[in-house]
PDB file of C-alpha atoms in Angstrom:
ATOM      1  CA  MET A   1      -8.366   0.906  26.876  1.00 36.00           C
ATOM      2  CA  THR A   2      -8.462   1.297  23.086  1.00 36.00           C
ATOM      3  CA  ASN A   3      -9.278   4.682  21.689  1.00 35.00           C
ATOM      4  CA  ILE A   4     -12.063   4.416  19.086  1.00 35.00           C
ATOM      5  CA  LYS A   5     -10.316   7.078  17.018  1.00 39.00           C
ATOM      6  CA  ASP A   6      -7.270   4.787  16.710  1.00 51.00           C
ATOM      7  CA  MET A   7      -9.298   1.832  15.478  1.00 54.00           C
ATOM      8  CA  GLY A   8      -9.431   1.429  11.726  1.00 73.00           C
ATOM      9  CA  VAL A   9     -11.158  -0.884   9.315  1.00 86.00           C
ATOM     10  CA  ILE A  10      -7.901  -2.472   8.167  1.00 89.00           C
ATOM     11  CA  ALA A  11      -6.928  -5.461  10.294  1.00 84.00           C
ATOM     12  CA  ARG A  12      -3.405  -4.965  11.605  1.00 89.00           C
ATOM     13  CA  SER A  13      -1.109  -7.281  13.492  1.00 89.00           C
ATOM     14  CA  ASN A  14       2.581  -7.385  14.340  1.00 91.00           C
ATOM     15  CA  LYS A  15       2.568 -10.975  13.056  1.00 92.00           C
ATOM     16  CA  LEU A  16       1.200 -10.027   9.627  1.00 94.00           C
ATOM     17  CA  ILE A  17       2.547  -8.003   6.709  1.00 95.00           C
ATOM     18  CA  THR A  18      -0.278  -6.888   4.425  1.00 96.00           C
ATOM     19  CA  ILE A  19       0.669  -5.643   0.972  1.00 97.00           C
ATOM     20  CA  TYR A  20      -1.756  -3.594  -1.140  1.00 98.00           C
ATOM     21  CA  CYS A  21      -0.551  -3.817  -4.715  1.00 97.00           C
ATOM     22  CA  HIS A  22      -1.399  -4.091  -8.381  1.00 97.00           C
ATOM     23  CA  PRO A  23      -0.032  -7.360  -9.810  1.00 95.00           C
ATOM     24  CA  GLU A  24       1.356  -5.634 -12.910  1.00 93.00           C
ATOM     25  CA  HIS A  25       3.421  -3.109 -10.937  1.00 95.00           C
ATOM     26  CA  GLN A  26       7.121  -3.753 -11.463  1.00 94.00           C
ATOM     27  CA  LEU A  27       7.812  -3.854  -7.705  1.00 95.00           C
ATOM     28  CA  THR A  28       4.990  -6.181  -6.657  1.00 95.00           C
ATOM     29  CA  THR A  29       6.762  -9.538  -7.067  1.00 95.00           C
ATOM     30  CA  LYS A  30       9.968  -8.284  -5.447  1.00 95.00           C
ATOM     31  CA  CYS A  31       8.109  -6.705  -2.510  1.00 95.00           C
ATOM     32  CA  ILE A  32       6.214  -9.931  -1.867  1.00 95.00           C
ATOM     33  CA  ALA A  33       9.461 -11.929  -1.924  1.00 94.00           C
ATOM     34  CA  VAL A  34      11.132  -9.585   0.579  1.00 94.00           C
ATOM     35  CA  ALA A  35       8.054  -9.711   2.844  1.00 93.00           C
ATOM     36  CA  LYS A  36       8.037 -13.520   2.748  1.00 92.00           C
ATOM     37  CA  ALA A  37      11.687 -13.520   3.862  1.00 90.00           C
ATOM     38  CA  SER A  38      10.508 -12.223   7.249  1.00 87.00           C
ATOM     39  CA  LYS A  39       9.008 -14.486   9.886  1.00 84.00           C
ATOM     40  CA  ALA A  40       5.631 -12.780   9.542  1.00 89.00           C
ATOM     41  CA  GLU A  41       2.605 -14.085   7.703  1.00 94.00           C
ATOM     42  CA  VAL A  42       2.091 -12.251   4.414  1.00 95.00           C
ATOM     43  CA  GLN A  43      -1.302 -11.200   3.069  1.00 96.00           C
ATOM     44  CA  ILE A  44      -1.519  -9.869  -0.481  1.00 96.00           C
ATOM     45  CA  ILE A  45      -4.375  -7.549  -1.456  1.00 96.00           C
ATOM     46  CA  GLU A  46      -4.420  -7.347  -5.253  1.00 97.00           C
ATOM     47  CA  ILE A  47      -6.326  -4.119  -5.743  1.00 97.00           C
ATOM     48  CA  ASP A  48      -7.449  -5.069  -9.250  1.00 96.00           C
ATOM     49  CA  LYS A  49      -9.357  -8.062  -7.815  1.00 96.00           C
ATOM     50  CA  THR A  50     -10.263  -6.881  -4.314  1.00 95.00           C
ATOM     51  CA  LYS A  51     -12.384  -3.762  -3.919  1.00 94.00           C
ATOM     52  CA  VAL A  52     -10.643  -1.428  -1.515  1.00 96.00           C
ATOM     53  CA  THR A  53     -13.201   0.882   0.093  1.00 96.00           C
ATOM     54  CA  GLY A  54     -12.883   4.626   0.356  1.00 96.00           C
ATOM     55  CA  THR A  55     -12.480   4.229   4.107  1.00 96.00           C
ATOM     56  CA  GLU A  56      -9.571   1.826   3.571  1.00 96.00           C
ATOM     57  CA  TRP A  57      -7.849   4.183   1.079  1.00 97.00           C
ATOM     58  CA  THR A  58      -8.274   7.000   3.592  1.00 97.00           C
ATOM     59  CA  GLU A  59      -6.817   4.865   6.377  1.00 96.00           C
ATOM     60  CA  LEU A  60      -3.865   3.815   4.195  1.00 97.00           C
ATOM     61  CA  ALA A  61      -3.104   7.435   3.323  1.00 97.00           C
ATOM     62  CA  ASP A  62      -3.405   8.427   7.000  1.00 96.00           C
ATOM     63  CA  LEU A  63      -1.025   5.636   8.072  1.00 95.00           C
ATOM     64  CA  LEU A  64       1.484   6.937   5.517  1.00 97.00           C
ATOM     65  CA  ASN A  65       0.882  10.590   6.495  1.00 97.00           C
ATOM     66  CA  LEU A  66      -0.045  11.337   2.886  1.00 98.00           C
ATOM     67  CA  LYS A  67      -3.016  12.712   0.994  1.00 97.00           C
ATOM     68  CA  ILE A  68      -4.933  10.098  -0.988  1.00 97.00           C
ATOM     69  CA  GLU A  69      -3.866  11.723  -4.253  1.00 96.00           C
ATOM     70  CA  ASP A  70      -0.228  11.125  -3.221  1.00 97.00           C
ATOM     71  CA  LEU A  71      -0.879   7.396  -3.636  1.00 98.00           C
ATOM     72  CA  ILE A  72      -1.445   7.921  -7.371  1.00 97.00           C
ATOM     73  CA  ALA A  73       1.180   7.854 -10.132  1.00 95.00           C
ATOM     74  CA  LYS A  74       0.275  11.005 -12.023  1.00 94.00           C
ATOM     75  CA  ASN A  75       2.602  10.004 -14.856  1.00 93.00           C
ATOM     76  CA  HIS A  76       0.799   6.684 -15.451  1.00 94.00           C
ATOM     77  CA  PRO A  77      -0.717   6.434 -18.977  1.00 93.00           C
ATOM     78  CA  GLU A  78      -4.184   5.614 -17.580  1.00 93.00           C
ATOM     79  CA  PHE A  79      -4.050   8.699 -15.359  1.00 94.00           C
ATOM     80  CA  LEU A  80      -2.968  10.880 -18.278  1.00 94.00           C
ATOM     81  CA  LYS A  81      -5.906   9.645 -20.377  1.00 93.00           C
ATOM     82  CA  ILE A  82      -8.219  11.276 -17.822  1.00 91.00           C
ATOM     83  CA  TYR A  83      -6.246  14.174 -16.299  1.00 90.00           C
ATOM     84  CA  ASN A  84      -3.117  16.182 -16.924  1.00 84.00           C
ATOM     85  CA  ASN A  85      -0.294  15.462 -14.496  1.00 78.00           C
ATOM     86  CA  ASN A  86      -0.605  18.889 -12.802  1.00 85.00           C
ATOM     87  CA  VAL A  87      -4.174  18.367 -11.608  1.00 91.00           C
ATOM     88  CA  THR A  88      -4.988  18.411  -7.897  1.00 92.00           C
ATOM     89  CA  LEU A  89      -7.501  15.722  -6.981  1.00 94.00           C
ATOM     90  CA  ASP A  90      -9.888  16.017  -4.078  1.00 95.00           C
ATOM     91  CA  PRO A  91     -10.036  12.916  -1.853  1.00 96.00           C
ATOM     92  CA  GLU A  92     -13.283  11.623  -3.377  1.00 97.00           C
ATOM     93  CA  ASP A  93     -11.935  11.835  -6.943  1.00 96.00           C
ATOM     94  CA  ALA A  94      -8.673  10.180  -5.893  1.00 97.00           C
ATOM     95  CA  ILE A  95     -10.574   7.312  -4.242  1.00 97.00           C
ATOM     96  CA  LYS A  96     -12.803   6.820  -7.300  1.00 96.00           C
ATOM     97  CA  LEU A  97      -9.755   6.783  -9.555  1.00 96.00           C
ATOM     98  CA  LEU A  98      -7.972   4.174  -7.406  1.00 97.00           C
ATOM     99  CA  GLN A  99     -11.117   2.039  -7.337  1.00 97.00           C
ATOM    100  CA  HIS A 100     -11.808   2.214 -11.084  1.00 96.00           C
ATOM    101  CA  GLU A 101      -8.224   2.381 -12.405  1.00 96.00           C
ATOM    102  CA  PRO A 102      -6.235   0.501  -9.732  1.00 97.00           C
ATOM    103  CA  GLN A 103      -3.142   0.316 -11.921  1.00 97.00           C
ATOM    104  CA  VAL A 104      -2.485   4.009 -11.150  1.00 97.00           C
ATOM    105  CA  LEU A 105      -1.365   3.138  -7.601  1.00 98.00           C
ATOM    106  CA  ALA A 106       2.121   4.654  -7.511  1.00 98.00           C
ATOM    107  CA  PHE A 107       3.798   2.061  -5.264  1.00 98.00           C
ATOM    108  CA  PRO A 108       2.827  -1.046  -3.316  1.00 98.00           C
ATOM    109  CA  ILE A 109       1.785  -0.239   0.252  1.00 98.00           C
ATOM    110  CA  ALA A 110       2.783  -2.562   3.081  1.00 97.00           C
ATOM    111  CA  ILE A 111       1.543  -2.600   6.680  1.00 96.00           C
ATOM    112  CA  ARG A 112       2.746  -4.433   9.769  1.00 94.00           C
ATOM    113  CA  GLY A 113       1.122  -3.516  13.047  1.00 92.00           C
ATOM    114  CA  ASP A 114       0.903   0.268  13.238  1.00 90.00           C
ATOM    115  CA  LYS A 115       3.677   0.852  10.699  1.00 94.00           C
ATOM    116  CA  ALA A 116       3.000   1.415   7.004  1.00 95.00           C
ATOM    117  CA  ILE A 117       5.322   2.122   4.094  1.00 97.00           C
ATOM    118  CA  GLN A 118       5.025   3.012   0.456  1.00 97.00           C
ATOM    119  CA  ALA A 119       7.507   0.591  -1.153  1.00 97.00           C
ATOM    120  CA  LYS A 120       9.431   2.733  -3.631  1.00 97.00           C
ATOM    121  CA  ASN A 121      12.091  -0.007  -3.685  1.00 95.00           C
ATOM    122  CA  SER A 122      11.550  -3.663  -2.840  1.00 91.00           C
ATOM    123  CA  THR A 123      14.024  -3.415   0.035  1.00 92.00           C
ATOM    124  CA  ASP A 124      11.803  -0.774   1.684  1.00 95.00           C
ATOM    125  CA  ILE A 125       9.754  -3.746   2.934  1.00 94.00           C
ATOM    126  CA  MET A 126      12.672  -4.621   5.221  1.00 92.00           C
ATOM    127  CA  ALA A 127      11.622  -1.692   7.414  1.00 92.00           C
ATOM    128  CA  LEU A 128       8.716  -3.939   8.450  1.00 91.00           C
ATOM    129  CA  HIS A 129      10.931  -6.891   9.374  1.00 85.00           C
ATOM    130  CA  LYS A 130      11.302  -7.481  13.079  1.00 73.00           C
ATOM    131  CA  PRO A 131      14.724  -7.808  14.700  1.00 62.00           C
ATOM    132  CA  ASP A 132      14.133 -11.561  15.027  1.00 53.00           C
ATOM    133  CA  SER A 133      14.216 -11.905  11.236  1.00 48.00           C
ATOM    134  CA  LYS A 134      17.391  -9.941  10.529  1.00 50.00           C
ATOM    135  CA  ASP A 135      19.000 -13.188   9.456  1.00 40.00           C
ATOM    136  CA  ALA A 136      16.278 -13.814   6.868  1.00 52.00           C
ATOM    137  CA  LYS A 137      17.678 -14.675   3.465  1.00 54.00           C
ATOM    138  CA  LEU A 138      16.585 -12.216   0.814  1.00 52.00           C
ATOM    139  CA  PRO A 139      15.630 -13.573  -2.585  1.00 52.00           C
TER     140      PRO A 139
END
């Protein structure tokens, strides 16, 4: 029996790697290439074109065991136009910022099944590869 508390709004599957990213982030292209080297399907959510709801941002942060504000690059020029880098954002302000200034997302976020990672390096995506794809050729 599935626990309602464990059900989220983000569709998750062990056969699918979903990447939430901003297309201008320096790691986006590399992360996508590493994900495609696995045997999983790859779904790209470009957060500048696809509205990510507050519930989805909350779920992503929960999957990563982070606060929503930890998803934000506080040294990004767009962030610094609005706040100083020492500010503490409440969840609602962090969500609004990610929705209106999506380029402040610190790192691409990738999900496969119940596992999520913040890709600080493109090879971090390999943590989502299954053992059956260990022979996958990396780009």
